[in-house]
Amino acid sequence: MSIWVGEDAKVLIQGVTGRQGTFHGGKMVEYGTDIVGGVTPGKGGMTVSLHGRVVPVFDGMEQAVEETMADVSVIYVPPPYAGAAIKEAASAFQTVRGSGLVVCITEGIPILDMVDVVDAMASYPDVRLIGPNCPCIITPGSNGGSKIGIMPGHIHRKGRIGIVSKSGTLTYEAVAQTTGIGEGQSTCIGIGGDPVQGTGFIDCLEAFESDPQTEAIVLIGEIGGSAEEEAAEWISANGTKPVVGFVAGSTAPPGKRMGHAGAIISGGKGTAAEKITAFRAAGIHVADDPSVIGQVLADALIEAGLRES
Amino acid sequence: MNIHEYQAKNMFRESGVPVLEGVHCKNVDEALSAYQKLGRGTVAVKSQIHAGGRGKGTLLCPDTGEVRMKGGVKIAFSEHEVGEYASNILGNLLVTKQTGPAGKMVRNLYVEAGCSIAHEYYLAMLIDRSANSLLVMASEQGGVDIEDVAENDPDAIHRIWSEGKNGFTESQCLELGSALGLVGESCSSFSDLVVNLGELFIRSDCSMIEINPLVRTENGGMIALDAKVSFDDNALFRHPEWENVRDLSEEEEIEVRAKETGLSYVKLDGDIGCMVNGAGLAMATMDVIKLYGGEPANFLDVGGGANEDQVTTAFSIILEDPNVKGILVNIFGGIMRCDIIANGIIAAVGKLGLSDPLVVRLAGTNVDEGKAILENSGLNIHPADSLAEGAEKIVNLIQEGF
């Protein structure tokens, strides 16, 4: 098992004929992801070659889902159109299949567009949105697997650790270290660094908690907002699996946006110190230094009787 | 992106949010004729900078550092006072608790008509991340720091939320007005103001609007006496008009330049420059430098797909900071290939020269090629395998006075 994306997920790419869509489409095919087609309005009937695999292009999502029976769509559409692309995908999955997963890579979507999108997602209760502004989701398989997004595939290995993070490169850091201590990953999810987003930490924690393949969780947060505190509260009340945590931004100055749109300490709120305190109070094994995430994880697994010392 | 109070008030005026009559001035003569135009009564002479705490700030002479005047917002009762305050404000540095000790040069002034105040309130509109809606926060305690109110008397802050991206309804706003103790004309005037402000917020892609104080006048009207508006940078593509209100002199020049090249840079006070890919990893790199006893000089995210030119620009931006005594490069190659970064580093060092110690940690895509390129370059680069090792190395190199 894994969460939300199986090793054999059928995937569509919205914005497939764009530079990013084609480039990352190729990388996904190379990893083993089953890309079944793409969507670019006005280019229906064309085909694109992704790392040697030729797939059809459709004008719209509804037709694309009908003809391919895809269960996942990944969006590489520029910010002005990304909100509409998410809604189109959600509607198509709900109408045609009754469910689906929409993954949005796009960085720089206006916040009010996302408020609108998240509001609209309530009409598609069985469709999940991950992102925007995220590296996205990967379920490593025994042979290949399903990589949906922009992460480097080769550092992953199938295993029992679930990883969820707001940051792309910090996720890679955590992945490489879990692989480094001889463990692998069930599913890794980058939920993105935007203030308004689809899937949050708690959705991921709930899913990992009920996924039999996942035996321990790595949770990586950063300054801004209160999602980390809420996640800690959820773990306190519901968590049974060991959790290793890290929070980036202890040295970030207040009032300055640190790259991610959501990473800002405002009015003295959203500091790393508050989040780390909440993590510790919830029994999360905190890594003070991201270089020791692997080590802290190994210790947590030993403590839980899941690994020989 | 932030704008000045006088610009925010122009937007308010056009949107049916009541403000007093006022004139934007660039020099003392303009201030004097503004006083004339406003009817020679009582006026407020207000420094315009993109930072709060202006009223309690101090104006300093930029050359000598001596105090020119206490208070960046003054009430003037005569033409003489308007002239005196304007000349003490314009061309001088205003230091407030939000500007840091260096202060900000004041280039703009707003001369505004006076009014008789019965009570001061606080009002802010922002996006509530977890509720996925607009949020209005209001309090009967205006003119003071809202953070203090939140801490000392949290029940004094009243809130209403919008339905998704829709604005606020009249009944919601009337209820909020009642919660603030407003009745009759004042309450309906307050309600209109909040409804109109909500429409402005959405139409203009704001990320925050703050009115502190919002006042009830002696005759019962509600007026925005101050106005702070921030826009959502992501929405720039549909607001070409923002170019007209953007004041680049209020932004860190180096941060603006970094942004133009696709880099995200924030200057800090330490002496270890860092260049990292990814915002989260860039923050973590700063944290680890601190953990090993050093102080980061900057946050710098080169992004996911940087090329050689961007790496060179990133280096030159880091080296412009005279406090920098050493550099730590930390790259986890995903989309970004380590060999490209390595070539970029060599090109940058060749172009800019580098006397400070440089530690480079590479991991991920094409890491072996990247390491080989650096090793064969003949440059004095200290390699590191992990972030911790890299941070420890750069801190030690600087302490040893390399």
XYZ file of C-alpha atoms in Angstrom:
711
model
C 0.000 0.000 0.000
C 0.875 3.650 -0.144
C -1.250 6.742 0.121
C -3.331 8.384 -2.607
C -1.090 7.301 -5.463
C -0.513 3.672 -6.276
C 2.628 2.463 -8.068
C 0.498 2.024 -11.194
C -1.488 5.312 -11.177
C -2.608 6.590 -14.608
C -1.535 10.193 -14.945
C -2.487 13.147 -17.177
C -0.375 16.295 -17.563
C -2.174 19.648 -17.855
C 0.094 22.012 -19.749
C 1.845 19.057 -21.404
C 2.951 21.010 -24.479
C 4.670 23.715 -22.417
C 8.398 23.609 -21.680
C 7.966 22.499 -18.046
C 5.207 20.023 -18.859
C 7.215 18.306 -21.576
C 10.481 18.299 -19.615
C 9.018 16.898 -16.401
C 6.704 14.609 -18.341
C 9.823 12.982 -19.778
C 11.375 12.658 -16.331
C 8.218 11.046 -14.970
C 8.070 8.526 -17.811
C 11.758 7.776 -17.257
C 11.032 6.993 -13.595
C 8.244 4.622 -14.531
C 5.154 6.785 -14.073
C 2.287 5.727 -16.326
C 1.624 8.970 -18.210
C -1.471 8.353 -20.353
C -1.972 11.763 -21.991
C -1.972 15.494 -21.663
C -4.220 18.530 -21.955
C -3.537 21.830 -23.692
C -6.584 23.815 -24.877
C -6.442 24.284 -28.660
C -3.925 21.475 -29.189
C -6.281 18.506 -29.010
C -5.478 15.757 -31.520
C -1.728 16.340 -31.358
C 0.675 13.937 -29.704
C 3.763 14.613 -27.587
C 6.775 12.431 -27.071
C 7.856 12.126 -23.454
C 11.151 10.286 -23.072
C 10.223 8.194 -26.094
C 6.639 7.556 -25.043
C 4.090 9.103 -27.401
C 0.900 10.243 -25.689
C -2.246 11.995 -26.975
C -3.083 15.642 -26.252
C -6.692 16.628 -25.487
C -8.428 20.008 -25.526
C -10.114 19.539 -22.184
C -9.922 17.458 -19.025
C -13.344 15.845 -19.267
C -12.574 14.246 -22.620
C -9.065 13.318 -21.442
C -10.383 11.484 -18.376
C -13.141 9.778 -20.391
C -10.720 8.446 -22.976
C -7.812 7.472 -20.729
C -9.584 6.740 -17.424
C -6.700 8.510 -15.684
C -6.985 8.895 -11.913
C -4.373 11.623 -11.417
C -3.679 14.950 -13.106
C -0.522 16.997 -12.629
C -0.625 20.700 -13.505
C 2.227 22.683 -15.095
C 0.120 25.654 -16.164
C 1.268 29.301 -15.688
C -0.150 31.178 -12.644
C -2.857 33.217 -14.464
C -4.577 30.018 -15.670
C -3.664 27.545 -12.945
C -6.715 28.169 -10.749
C -9.081 27.420 -13.635
C -7.025 24.340 -14.561
C -7.408 22.926 -11.042
C -11.164 23.458 -11.090
C -11.481 21.901 -14.546
C -9.567 18.813 -13.411
C -11.565 18.456 -10.202
C -14.857 18.736 -12.074
C -13.771 16.208 -14.718
C -12.703 13.594 -12.160
C -15.878 14.046 -10.123
C -18.129 13.819 -13.189
C -16.437 11.038 -15.111
C -14.921 8.773 -12.462
C -16.361 10.022 -9.182
C -12.911 10.587 -7.702
C -9.354 11.610 -8.515
C -6.189 13.366 -7.457
C -5.135 16.809 -8.737
C -1.547 17.852 -8.163
C -0.535 21.473 -8.877
C 3.146 22.323 -9.310
C 2.626 25.966 -10.368
C 4.293 28.598 -8.192
C 2.932 32.148 -7.981
C -0.863 31.699 -8.081
C -2.622 34.754 -6.552
C -3.844 33.983 -3.026
C -7.429 35.022 -3.774
C -7.504 32.612 -6.740
C -6.553 29.845 -4.343
C -9.193 30.937 -1.827
C -11.679 30.572 -4.678
C -10.284 27.182 -5.759
C -10.251 25.697 -2.257
C -13.805 26.948 -1.796
C -14.836 25.279 -5.075
C -13.198 21.982 -4.066
C -16.044 21.544 -1.562
C -18.243 20.672 -4.570
C -15.898 17.798 -5.471
C -15.679 15.932 -2.163
C -13.979 12.857 -3.614
C -11.279 14.740 -5.468
C -8.110 15.614 -3.605
C -5.899 18.630 -4.398
C -2.203 18.691 -3.490
C -0.351 21.997 -3.815
C 0.058 24.457 -5.379
C 3.739 25.409 -5.373
C 4.933 21.940 -4.431
C 7.364 19.232 -5.604
C 4.412 16.925 -5.131
C 3.956 13.222 -4.566
C 5.924 10.061 -5.201
C 5.262 6.431 -4.385
C 8.447 4.497 -5.051
C 7.809 0.998 -6.379
C 9.751 -2.255 -6.353
C 10.584 -1.578 -9.961
C 10.063 2.088 -10.874
C 6.951 3.509 -9.243
C 4.823 6.583 -9.559
C 6.559 9.949 -9.502
C 4.155 12.839 -9.921
C 5.903 16.166 -9.826
C 9.421 17.520 -10.103
C 11.438 15.628 -7.483
C 14.612 13.721 -8.442
C 13.364 10.134 -8.698
C 16.636 8.306 -8.168
C 17.092 9.160 -4.468
C 13.910 7.291 -3.503
C 13.534 3.656 -2.494
C 10.395 1.719 -1.624
C 9.990 1.302 2.122
C 8.030 2.055 5.287
C 8.678 5.747 6.011
C 6.034 8.331 5.078
C 7.412 11.827 4.462
C 5.430 15.072 4.366
C 6.913 18.533 3.979
C 6.213 22.115 2.898
C 9.602 22.350 1.205
C 10.933 20.594 -1.896
C 14.664 20.404 -1.346
C 14.256 19.694 2.379
C 12.089 16.721 1.397
C 14.925 15.469 -0.812
C 17.274 15.905 2.149
C 14.960 13.776 4.327
C 14.499 11.180 1.580
C 18.237 10.838 0.969
C 18.852 10.400 4.695
C 16.160 7.765 5.166
C 17.617 5.885 2.222
C 21.039 6.517 3.780
C 20.148 4.626 6.972
C 18.852 1.708 4.952
C 15.176 2.633 5.087
C 12.834 3.483 2.216
C 9.695 5.546 1.659
C 6.047 4.526 1.382
C 4.898 7.847 -0.094
C 6.526 11.311 -0.009
C 4.360 14.395 -0.283
C 5.386 18.002 -0.656
C 2.296 20.003 0.258
C 3.889 23.287 -0.866
C 4.736 26.589 0.733
C 1.717 28.711 -0.226
C -0.536 30.172 2.471
C -3.737 28.748 0.971
C -3.476 25.192 -0.311
C -5.308 21.932 -0.851
C -4.037 18.995 1.175
C -2.538 19.927 4.532
C -0.349 18.193 7.083
C -3.264 16.622 8.946
C -4.739 15.020 5.789
C -1.345 13.401 5.181
C -0.915 12.314 8.808
C -4.369 10.697 8.834
C -3.584 8.826 5.626
C -0.165 7.658 6.842
C -1.685 6.606 10.149
C -4.117 4.271 8.402
C -1.667 3.041 5.735
C -0.288 -0.374 6.739
C 2.906 0.098 4.700
C 3.842 3.248 6.628
C 5.435 2.520 10.005
C 6.971 5.886 10.831
C 6.552 9.469 9.611
C 8.876 12.382 8.906
C 7.137 15.778 9.180
C 8.980 18.877 7.929
C 7.547 22.314 8.559
C 8.682 25.907 8.336
C 7.881 29.328 9.774
C 4.543 31.043 9.089
C 0.934 30.151 9.859
C -0.038 27.524 12.401
C -0.262 24.283 10.373
C 2.621 22.736 12.353
C 0.946 23.448 15.697
C -2.327 21.967 14.419
C -0.458 18.897 13.133
C 1.207 18.469 16.549
C -2.174 18.654 18.244
C -3.552 16.017 15.888
C -0.587 13.719 16.579
C -1.038 14.163 20.335
C -4.636 13.047 20.078
C -4.463 10.393 17.337
C -0.913 9.405 16.464
C 0.317 5.862 17.138
C 3.319 5.775 14.784
C 6.664 7.413 15.615
C 7.064 10.882 14.075
C 10.328 12.706 13.409
C 10.037 16.457 12.919
C 12.064 19.414 11.706
C 11.073 23.077 11.413
C 13.032 25.398 9.115
C 13.477 29.094 9.838
C 14.770 29.443 13.423
C 17.023 32.265 12.245
C 14.498 33.990 9.950
C 13.865 37.651 10.836
C 10.261 38.710 11.556
C 8.231 40.404 8.821
C 10.349 39.089 5.934
C 9.030 36.565 3.434
C 11.562 33.749 3.132
C 11.116 32.597 -0.465
C 7.816 30.755 0.021
C 4.755 32.978 -0.035
C 3.582 31.534 3.280
C 6.935 31.599 5.093
C 6.682 34.781 7.098
C 6.603 35.592 10.796
C 3.905 38.223 11.191
C 2.911 39.970 14.386
C 5.285 37.736 16.348
C 3.305 34.632 15.247
C 4.467 31.642 13.238
C 7.980 31.391 14.706
C 10.035 28.208 14.522
C 10.441 28.195 18.327
C 6.657 27.988 18.887
C 6.352 25.166 16.372
C 9.270 23.193 17.810
C 7.776 23.538 21.302
C 4.465 22.197 19.975
C 6.293 19.303 18.265
C 8.098 18.325 21.462
C 4.914 18.573 23.520
C 3.269 16.120 21.096
C 6.085 13.599 21.538
C 7.569 14.218 18.097
C 11.269 13.346 17.823
C 12.709 16.718 16.829
C 15.844 17.039 14.702
C 17.551 20.371 15.516
C 19.671 20.021 12.426
C 18.298 18.687 9.125
C 21.554 16.743 8.680
C 20.506 14.423 11.509
C 16.951 13.607 10.378
C 18.166 10.123 9.368
C 19.874 9.530 12.703
C 16.895 10.781 14.732
C 14.645 8.531 12.659
C 16.863 5.495 13.273
C 16.773 6.190 17.037
C 12.986 6.654 16.975
C 12.542 3.340 15.121
C 14.773 1.554 17.647
C 12.879 3.116 20.545
C 9.592 1.917 19.040
C 10.996 -1.590 18.621
C 10.842 -1.311 14.833
C 14.562 -1.603 14.225
C 17.508 -3.462 15.741
C 20.021 -1.211 17.435
C 4.150 44.950 -2.199
C 3.342 47.919 0.054
C 2.130 51.390 -0.860
C 2.102 54.724 0.957
C -0.742 55.981 3.125
C -1.648 58.754 0.654
C -1.906 56.193 -2.164
C -3.999 53.848 -0.040
C -6.313 56.724 0.847
C -6.804 57.551 -2.837
C -7.971 53.977 -3.312
C -10.238 54.267 -0.264
C -11.761 57.484 -1.587
C -12.542 55.862 -4.944
C -14.059 52.843 -3.206
C -16.430 54.592 -0.835
C -14.319 54.200 2.288
C -14.462 57.623 3.985
C -11.194 59.503 4.453
C -10.379 63.152 5.162
C -9.280 65.563 2.481
C -5.515 65.574 2.045
C -2.668 66.541 -0.304
C 0.473 64.598 -1.202
C 3.576 66.858 -1.086
C 7.203 66.432 -2.156
C 8.601 69.681 -0.719
C 7.942 72.444 1.831
C 6.357 74.814 -0.708
C 3.848 72.166 -1.696
C 3.083 71.601 1.994
C 2.404 75.313 2.489
C 0.060 75.520 -0.490
C -1.658 72.314 0.702
C -2.322 74.089 3.994
C -3.875 76.942 2.033
C -5.978 74.543 -0.007
C -7.236 72.723 3.086
C -8.592 76.002 4.514
C -5.835 77.002 6.960
C -7.369 75.152 9.918
C -5.860 72.359 11.960
C -4.003 69.795 9.817
C -1.940 66.665 10.284
C 1.549 66.664 8.726
C 2.417 63.026 8.107
C 5.680 61.388 7.052
C 5.145 58.813 4.297
C 7.322 55.704 4.606
C 6.552 51.993 4.265
C 6.818 51.258 7.991
C 4.604 51.583 11.022
C 5.196 53.444 14.268
C 5.648 56.800 12.471
C 3.941 58.883 15.157
C 6.302 57.674 17.861
C 9.366 57.751 15.596
C 12.299 60.193 15.601
C 13.617 62.225 12.661
C 17.388 62.389 12.287
C 19.599 64.473 10.034
C 21.100 62.014 7.500
C 24.531 63.743 7.555
C 25.141 64.379 11.234
C 22.728 61.926 12.849
C 21.420 64.658 15.162
C 17.746 64.664 16.153
C 15.653 67.008 14.000
C 12.279 66.256 15.565
C 10.455 63.782 17.799
C 7.393 62.288 16.079
C 6.942 61.653 12.364
C 3.255 62.681 12.433
C 2.494 66.178 13.745
C -0.622 68.263 14.278
C -0.102 71.798 12.964
C -2.247 74.810 13.851
C -0.604 77.444 11.645
C 1.228 77.928 8.364
C 4.429 78.473 10.331
C 4.088 75.087 12.026
C 3.314 73.328 8.737
C 6.529 74.773 7.275
C 8.578 73.853 10.330
C 7.307 70.259 10.496
C 7.592 69.722 6.732
C 11.219 70.859 6.688
C 12.032 68.661 9.689
C 10.490 65.656 7.968
C 11.416 65.824 4.272
C 14.942 64.724 3.419
C 15.528 63.366 6.904
C 15.674 59.850 8.302
C 12.700 58.572 10.244
C 13.548 55.888 12.772
C 10.632 53.851 14.107
C 10.459 50.515 15.866
C 9.756 48.920 12.495
C 12.544 50.542 10.459
C 15.509 49.385 12.516
C 18.145 51.836 13.788
C 19.165 52.998 10.298
C 15.704 54.498 9.698
C 14.185 55.384 6.351
C 14.663 58.521 4.261
C 11.374 60.459 4.041
C 10.719 61.707 0.508
C 6.953 62.082 0.667
C 4.617 63.991 2.929
C 0.859 63.960 3.365
C -0.923 67.051 4.690
C -4.394 66.108 5.815
C -7.373 68.085 7.156
C -8.208 67.648 10.831
C -11.383 66.276 12.387
C -12.899 66.063 15.851
C -12.455 62.562 17.200
C -14.985 60.983 19.550
C -13.389 57.512 19.651
C -10.589 55.504 18.006
C -11.053 51.920 16.785
C -8.822 49.330 15.125
C -9.710 47.461 11.934
C -7.747 45.019 9.780
C -8.704 42.837 6.841
C -6.550 39.896 5.843
C -6.636 36.326 4.531
C -7.190 33.641 7.133
C -5.136 30.684 5.902
C -6.829 28.003 7.928
C -10.399 29.228 7.366
C -9.711 29.845 3.649
C -11.542 33.172 3.711
C -11.177 36.881 4.320
C -11.076 37.891 7.950
C -11.879 41.218 9.584
C -10.421 41.894 12.992
C -11.741 44.923 14.843
C -11.363 46.366 18.298
C -12.667 49.266 20.342
C -9.069 49.938 21.319
C -7.693 51.900 18.378
C -4.496 53.839 17.902
C -2.544 51.252 19.903
C -0.519 48.223 18.946
C -2.943 45.396 18.056
C -0.385 42.799 19.182
C -0.551 44.274 22.687
C -4.355 44.089 22.635
C -4.204 40.481 21.416
C -1.883 39.630 24.277
C -3.458 41.597 27.148
C -7.130 41.635 26.269
C -7.844 39.047 23.534
C -11.635 39.265 24.063
C -11.504 42.885 22.917
C -10.820 41.721 19.346
C -13.955 40.872 17.342
C -13.825 38.885 14.105
C -15.966 38.109 11.073
C -15.154 35.762 8.195
C -16.276 35.908 4.556
C -17.719 32.989 2.609
C -14.736 31.990 0.464
C -13.836 34.723 -1.985
C -17.102 36.589 -1.513
C -16.953 39.792 0.466
C -18.855 40.591 3.633
C -22.617 40.934 3.994
C -24.286 43.962 5.474
C -25.790 41.958 8.322
C -22.365 40.561 9.271
C -20.898 44.056 9.294
C -23.752 45.548 11.301
C -23.297 42.800 13.854
C -19.590 43.561 14.053
C -20.410 47.260 14.480
C -22.721 46.435 17.379
C -20.018 44.311 18.963
C -17.826 47.422 18.894
C -20.578 49.367 20.711
C -21.616 51.367 17.632
C -25.247 52.428 17.275
C -27.489 54.220 14.766
C -25.800 56.249 12.050
C -22.298 55.267 13.209
C -23.090 51.565 12.978
C -24.514 51.764 9.457
C -21.644 53.994 8.369
C -19.231 51.386 9.786
C -21.072 48.594 7.976
C -20.892 50.405 4.613
C -17.204 51.022 5.169
C -16.426 47.340 5.822
C -18.540 46.120 2.872
C -16.772 48.580 0.547
C -13.379 47.699 1.965
C -14.061 44.003 1.300
C -14.888 44.750 -2.337
C -11.726 46.823 -2.648
C -9.669 44.036 -1.066
C -10.865 41.481 -3.616
C -10.864 43.760 -6.666
C -7.318 44.954 -5.946
C -5.816 41.610 -4.848
C -4.785 42.917 -1.446
C -3.069 40.706 1.069
C -3.715 43.048 4.003
C -5.495 46.281 4.810
C -5.051 47.901 8.202
C -6.816 51.006 9.506
C -5.409 52.136 12.816
C -7.069 54.237 13.945
C -10.489 54.108 12.406
C -12.312 56.993 14.087
C -15.844 57.935 15.011
C -16.164 61.690 14.672
C -18.127 64.013 16.953
C -20.966 64.025 14.416
C -21.141 60.222 14.308
C -19.383 59.461 10.999
C -16.676 56.821 10.593
C -13.381 57.846 8.987
C -10.174 55.966 8.141
C -7.570 58.190 9.766
C -4.719 55.907 8.739
C -4.431 53.416 5.882
C -1.990 50.603 5.298
C -2.440 48.471 2.181
C -0.340 45.536 0.961
C -0.857 43.784 -2.362
C -0.365 40.102 -3.171
C 2.782 40.089 -5.354
C 1.534 36.992 -7.189
C -1.312 39.020 -8.715
C 0.968 41.586 -10.380
C 0.205 40.135 -13.842
C -3.368 41.452 -13.690
C -2.570 44.798 -12.064
C -0.345 46.820 -14.394
C -1.530 49.920 -12.489
C 0.602 48.877 -9.513
C 3.649 50.158 -11.390
C 2.274 53.684 -10.844
C 2.143 53.343 -7.065
C 5.286 51.320 -6.572
C 8.015 53.239 -4.697
C 11.261 51.398 -5.411
C 13.173 53.668 -3.051
C 11.248 52.002 -0.217
C 12.471 48.538 -1.176
C 15.929 47.079 -0.629
C 17.637 47.761 -3.959
C 19.611 44.530 -3.803
C 16.460 42.466 -3.079
C 14.710 44.044 -6.069
C 17.678 43.248 -8.324
C 17.816 39.658 -7.050
C 14.125 39.225 -7.803
C 14.574 40.489 -11.344
C 17.075 37.667 -11.987
C 14.751 35.056 -10.499
C 16.573 34.834 -7.169
C 15.001 35.235 -3.782
C 17.344 37.183 -1.470
C 16.935 38.631 2.009
C 19.802 40.453 3.676
C 20.634 39.543 7.271
C 23.203 40.814 9.774
C 25.771 37.987 9.931
C 29.025 37.317 8.051
C 28.478 33.954 6.327
C 26.971 34.332 2.885
C 24.843 31.417 1.689
C 23.633 30.230 -1.672
C 21.073 27.426 -1.605
C 18.423 25.893 -3.881
C 14.926 25.812 -2.391
C 13.389 28.097 0.215
C 13.087 25.455 2.936
C 16.661 24.250 2.519
C 17.879 27.876 2.411
C 16.213 28.571 5.756
C 17.558 25.314 7.177
C 21.065 26.245 6.009
C 20.869 29.537 7.927
C 19.645 27.643 10.990
C 22.509 25.154 10.864
C 25.113 27.916 10.459
C 23.740 29.426 13.669
C 23.721 26.014 15.351
C 27.463 25.750 14.704
C 28.144 29.182 16.183
C 28.089 31.326 13.029
C 25.721 34.033 11.793
C 24.181 33.931 8.302
C 24.610 37.075 6.174
C 21.638 36.348 3.956
C 18.852 34.096 2.767
C 19.347 33.233 -0.896
C 17.278 30.754 -2.892
C 18.590 30.327 -6.446
C 15.432 28.445 -7.388
C 14.870 25.154 -9.104
C 16.343 25.767 -12.539
C 19.237 28.194 -12.150
C 21.779 28.539 -14.945
C 25.408 29.655 -14.895
C 24.480 33.348 -15.182
C 22.144 33.182 -12.220
C 24.800 31.516 -10.105
C 27.226 34.321 -11.033
C 24.607 36.956 -10.164
C 23.925 35.184 -6.873
C 27.631 35.262 -6.003
C 28.004 38.916 -6.889
C 24.977 39.814 -4.750
C 26.410 37.888 -1.799
C 29.816 39.534 -2.217
C 28.336 43.042 -2.371
C 27.628 42.746 1.335
C 30.791 44.091 3.024
C 30.109 41.991 6.153
C 30.568 38.698 4.286
C 33.727 36.858 5.409
C 32.983 33.469 3.880
C 30.447 31.635 1.707
C 28.599 28.360 2.100
C 26.998 26.872 -1.006
C 24.453 24.135 -0.297
C 22.810 22.470 -3.277
C 20.571 19.433 -3.316
C 20.263 18.824 -7.018
C 16.857 17.727 -8.168
C 15.971 19.473 -11.350
C 19.084 21.525 -10.733
C 22.161 19.571 -11.777
C 25.281 19.734 -9.605
C 27.620 19.985 -12.631
C 25.846 23.175 -13.748
C 26.230 24.641 -10.276
C 29.915 23.673 -10.216
C 30.548 25.387 -13.569
C 28.604 28.406 -12.363
C 30.746 28.660 -9.237
C 33.955 28.489 -11.272
C 32.695 31.130 -13.707
C 31.614 33.382 -10.843
C 34.907 33.073 -8.988
C 36.773 33.726 -12.243
C 34.760 36.865 -12.910
C 34.530 38.274 -9.411
C 37.680 36.981 -7.739
C 37.282 35.507 -4.295
C 39.523 36.025 -1.299
C 37.089 34.678 1.283
C 36.842 30.980 2.135
C 34.262 29.031 0.141
C 32.668 25.777 1.273
C 30.564 23.842 -1.208
C 28.211 21.020 -0.367
C 26.716 19.237 -3.347
C 24.220 16.373 -3.294
C 21.687 14.828 -5.658
C 21.606 14.857 -9.445
C 25.065 14.590 -11.108
C 26.853 15.042 -7.781
C 30.002 13.139 -8.835
C 30.450 15.215 -12.001
C 29.964 18.393 -9.962
C 32.517 17.405 -7.346
C 35.055 16.442 -10.022
C 34.652 19.794 -11.784
C 35.353 21.682 -8.562
C 38.279 19.459 -7.623
C 39.955 19.841 -11.018
C 39.399 23.586 -11.109
C 42.472 24.339 -9.024
C 40.408 26.763 -6.951
C 40.631 26.772 -3.187
C 37.206 25.300 -2.528
C 36.471 23.309 0.608
C 34.126 20.423 -0.163
C 31.574 19.045 2.317
C 29.342 15.984 2.166
C 26.582 17.071 4.500
C 25.011 20.359 5.489
C 26.315 19.994 9.047
C 29.869 19.375 7.816
C 29.631 22.366 5.496
C 28.374 24.682 8.228
C 31.014 23.525 10.687
C 33.765 24.013 8.101
C 32.805 27.548 7.129
C 32.382 28.619 10.764
C 35.825 27.227 11.653
C 37.500 28.741 8.597
C 36.216 32.197 9.499
C 37.125 31.827 13.175
C 40.652 30.767 12.230
C 40.851 34.023 10.314
C 41.546 32.141 7.096
